[in-house]
């Protein structure tokens, strides 16, 4: 009796083991290539950024023609408000500075200027020629304009400033006059020791609204009274330290119901009790 023994395929087993080993090698090879590509890509990006920064600095920060040496101010800005100290302050921050640095730090410059000149709304800086920039300044509108003889002052919030001859800032606004005895005042800050500039401005708004056709409105410093010359030439005195709406209400009642109103020359609304007035024919 014969028995046949089939020989196992060693080659097949070896081939199976070789296939697993190749797959592992391929896997690690792919990972290695992926890591290398990612690393190389990162190196390229970093190199590009560094080169770009160097190129940018060379073309901006280190170019001599961008160092500001001359400033041209917008003629409209100067016409509005030409306080020399304002323009001197702006020049101090800009001259000798790189244009690109100044433009990107504009808000720091604006904040610094507004600390001394709150009337400034914005500053625009443009490069126009070698070492030269063009600066435009915009302003807030003053809330009140006060005239002391031939001199004008503006009030913005609690900031007071001189309006120079020819300036257009505040033009077209209602004007508050000061009497002849205040002619020597070189500043109006002294007007506000019993009330703030903002409070006086709010009071004037009420008065201008109540007497829209008046010939003039004058404020008496020290007395804290406002004098209104009406369109029919009556002098009306208002006490700025007491209830102004109540005084205006009393005037309206007097105008409507007092029989001899047309003959009155002076009306004092704020020297007696709140429901009493002094009249003079």
PDB file of C-alpha atoms in Angstrom, residues 159-264:
ATOM      1  CA  UNK A 159     -13.824 123.030  26.494  1.00  0.00           C
ATOM      2  CA  UNK A 160     -13.572 126.723  25.606  1.00  0.00           C
ATOM      3  CA  UNK A 161     -11.392 128.136  22.833  1.00  0.00           C
ATOM      4  CA  UNK A 162     -10.694 131.327  20.930  1.00  0.00           C
ATOM      5  CA  UNK A 163     -12.108 131.637  17.413  1.00  0.00           C
ATOM      6  CA  UNK A 164      -9.689 133.755  15.419  1.00  0.00           C
ATOM      7  CA  UNK A 165     -10.623 136.346  12.826  1.00  0.00           C
ATOM      8  CA  UNK A 166     -11.545 134.686   9.536  1.00  0.00           C
ATOM      9  CA  UNK A 167     -12.207 131.253  11.053  1.00  0.00           C
ATOM     10  CA  UNK A 168     -15.447 129.633   9.895  1.00  0.00           C
ATOM     11  CA  UNK A 169     -15.913 127.195  12.765  1.00  0.00           C
ATOM     12  CA  UNK A 170     -19.216 127.883  14.500  1.00  0.00           C
ATOM     13  CA  UNK A 171     -20.463 130.176  11.738  1.00  0.00           C
ATOM     14  CA  UNK A 172     -24.234 130.245  11.406  1.00  0.00           C
ATOM     15  CA  UNK A 173     -24.840 129.339  15.050  1.00  0.00           C
ATOM     16  CA  UNK A 174     -26.760 131.436  17.560  1.00  0.00           C
ATOM     17  CA  UNK A 175     -24.451 133.891  19.283  1.00  0.00           C
ATOM     18  CA  UNK A 176     -24.321 134.823  22.963  1.00  0.00           C
ATOM     19  CA  UNK A 177     -23.053 138.352  23.673  1.00  0.00           C
ATOM     20  CA  UNK A 178     -21.144 139.652  26.693  1.00  0.00           C
ATOM     21  CA  UNK A 179     -21.650 143.195  28.036  1.00  0.00           C
ATOM     22  CA  UNK A 180     -19.213 146.079  27.675  1.00  0.00           C
ATOM     23  CA  UNK A 181     -17.826 145.629  31.208  1.00  0.00           C
ATOM     24  CA  UNK A 182     -16.488 142.200  30.175  1.00  0.00           C
ATOM     25  CA  UNK A 183     -14.411 143.682  27.343  1.00  0.00           C
ATOM     26  CA  UNK A 184     -11.131 143.011  29.161  1.00  0.00           C
ATOM     27  CA  UNK A 185     -11.685 139.249  29.370  1.00  0.00           C
ATOM     28  CA  UNK A 186      -9.113 137.284  27.367  1.00  0.00           C
ATOM     29  CA  UNK A 187     -10.746 133.952  28.228  1.00  0.00           C
ATOM     30  CA  UNK A 188     -14.292 132.908  29.091  1.00  0.00           C
ATOM     31  CA  UNK A 189     -13.361 130.197  31.593  1.00  0.00           C
ATOM     32  CA  UNK A 190     -14.331 132.577  34.423  1.00  0.00           C
ATOM     33  CA  UNK A 191     -17.944 132.520  33.269  1.00  0.00           C
ATOM     34  CA  UNK A 192     -18.387 128.999  34.545  1.00  0.00           C
ATOM     35  CA  UNK A 193     -17.484 129.067  38.208  1.00  0.00           C
ATOM     36  CA  UNK A 194     -21.140 128.701  39.314  1.00  0.00           C
ATOM     37  CA  UNK A 195     -22.223 126.508  36.431  1.00  0.00           C
ATOM     38  CA  UNK A 196     -20.414 124.477  33.819  1.00  0.00           C
ATOM     39  CA  UNK A 197     -20.087 125.447  30.170  1.00  0.00           C
ATOM     40  CA  UNK A 198     -22.354 122.518  29.331  1.00  0.00           C
ATOM     41  CA  UNK A 199     -25.051 123.774  31.712  1.00  0.00           C
ATOM     42  CA  UNK A 200     -24.898 127.273  30.246  1.00  0.00           C
ATOM     43  CA  UNK A 201     -25.120 125.843  26.743  1.00  0.00           C
ATOM     44  CA  UNK A 202     -28.256 123.876  27.702  1.00  0.00           C
ATOM     45  CA  UNK A 203     -29.775 127.011  29.234  1.00  0.00           C
ATOM     46  CA  UNK A 204     -29.074 129.010  26.077  1.00  0.00           C
ATOM     47  CA  UNK A 205     -30.782 126.335  23.985  1.00  0.00           C
ATOM     48  CA  UNK A 206     -33.946 126.803  26.055  1.00  0.00           C
ATOM     49  CA  UNK A 207     -33.732 130.587  25.751  1.00  0.00           C
ATOM     50  CA  UNK A 208     -33.070 130.625  21.994  1.00  0.00           C
ATOM     51  CA  UNK A 209     -36.035 128.284  21.493  1.00  0.00           C
ATOM     52  CA  UNK A 210     -38.347 130.448  23.626  1.00  0.00           C
ATOM     53  CA  UNK A 211     -37.256 133.721  21.955  1.00  0.00           C
ATOM     54  CA  UNK A 212     -36.504 132.767  18.343  1.00  0.00           C
ATOM     55  CA  UNK A 213     -36.824 136.279  16.861  1.00  0.00           C
ATOM     56  CA  UNK A 214     -34.864 138.188  19.488  1.00  0.00           C
ATOM     57  CA  UNK A 215     -32.475 140.940  18.355  1.00  0.00           C
ATOM     58  CA  UNK A 216     -29.706 139.678  20.629  1.00  0.00           C
ATOM     59  CA  UNK A 217     -29.061 137.557  23.716  1.00  0.00           C
ATOM     60  CA  UNK A 218     -26.431 138.722  26.231  1.00  0.00           C
ATOM     61  CA  UNK A 219     -25.010 137.001  29.298  1.00  0.00           C
ATOM     62  CA  UNK A 220     -23.988 139.072  32.353  1.00  0.00           C
ATOM     63  CA  UNK A 221     -20.914 137.490  34.007  1.00  0.00           C
ATOM     64  CA  UNK A 222     -20.931 137.692  37.798  1.00  0.00           C
ATOM     65  CA  UNK A 223     -24.667 138.401  37.920  1.00  0.00           C
ATOM     66  CA  UNK A 224     -25.469 135.080  36.180  1.00  0.00           C
ATOM     67  CA  UNK A 225     -28.288 136.760  34.291  1.00  0.00           C
ATOM     68  CA  UNK A 226     -29.232 136.567  30.632  1.00  0.00           C
ATOM     69  CA  UNK A 227     -30.669 139.625  28.868  1.00  0.00           C
ATOM     70  CA  UNK A 228     -32.857 139.169  25.806  1.00  0.00           C
ATOM     71  CA  UNK A 229     -33.766 142.043  23.499  1.00  0.00           C
ATOM     72  CA  UNK A 230     -36.997 140.943  21.827  1.00  0.00           C
ATOM     73  CA  UNK A 231     -38.070 141.829  18.311  1.00  0.00           C
ATOM     74  CA  UNK A 232     -40.385 144.525  19.770  1.00  0.00           C
ATOM     75  CA  UNK A 233     -37.480 146.040  21.794  1.00  0.00           C
ATOM     76  CA  UNK A 234     -38.393 144.709  25.227  1.00  0.00           C
ATOM     77  CA  UNK A 235     -35.588 143.795  27.657  1.00  0.00           C
ATOM     78  CA  UNK A 236     -36.158 140.493  29.420  1.00  0.00           C
ATOM     79  CA  UNK A 237     -33.942 139.366  32.317  1.00  0.00           C
ATOM     80  CA  UNK A 238     -33.598 135.663  33.151  1.00  0.00           C
ATOM     81  CA  UNK A 239     -31.847 134.295  36.242  1.00  0.00           C
ATOM     82  CA  UNK A 240     -29.535 131.480  35.111  1.00  0.00           C
ATOM     83  CA  UNK A 241     -29.255 130.013  38.606  1.00  0.00           C
ATOM     84  CA  UNK A 242     -32.929 129.137  39.057  1.00  0.00           C
ATOM     85  CA  UNK A 243     -35.592 127.248  37.092  1.00  0.00           C
ATOM     86  CA  UNK A 244     -35.421 128.655  33.547  1.00  0.00           C
ATOM     87  CA  UNK A 245     -38.429 126.722  32.134  1.00  0.00           C
ATOM     88  CA  UNK A 246     -40.569 128.198  34.935  1.00  0.00           C
ATOM     89  CA  UNK A 247     -39.359 131.722  34.113  1.00  0.00           C
ATOM     90  CA  UNK A 248     -40.199 131.203  30.445  1.00  0.00           C
ATOM     91  CA  UNK A 249     -43.650 129.916  31.446  1.00  0.00           C
ATOM     92  CA  UNK A 250     -44.221 133.077  33.536  1.00  0.00           C
ATOM     93  CA  UNK A 251     -43.276 135.222  30.537  1.00  0.00           C
ATOM     94  CA  UNK A 252     -45.795 133.428  28.326  1.00  0.00           C
ATOM     95  CA  UNK A 253     -48.553 133.951  30.900  1.00  0.00           C
ATOM     96  CA  UNK A 254     -47.623 137.635  31.174  1.00  0.00           C
ATOM     97  CA  UNK A 255     -47.591 138.076  27.389  1.00  0.00           C
ATOM     98  CA  UNK A 256     -50.999 136.469  26.980  1.00  0.00           C
ATOM     99  CA  UNK A 257     -52.950 137.849  29.921  1.00  0.00           C
ATOM    100  CA  UNK A 258     -51.354 141.127  31.099  1.00  0.00           C
ATOM    101  CA  UNK A 259     -53.430 143.961  29.668  1.00  0.00           C
ATOM    102  CA  UNK A 260     -50.570 146.468  29.424  1.00  0.00           C
ATOM    103  CA  UNK A 261     -47.997 144.053  28.003  1.00  0.00           C
ATOM    104  CA  UNK A 262     -47.517 146.166  24.865  1.00  0.00           C
ATOM    105  CA  UNK A 263     -46.434 149.137  27.020  1.00  0.00           C
ATOM    106  CA  UNK A 264     -43.737 147.219  28.956  1.00  0.00           C
TER     107      UNK A 264
END
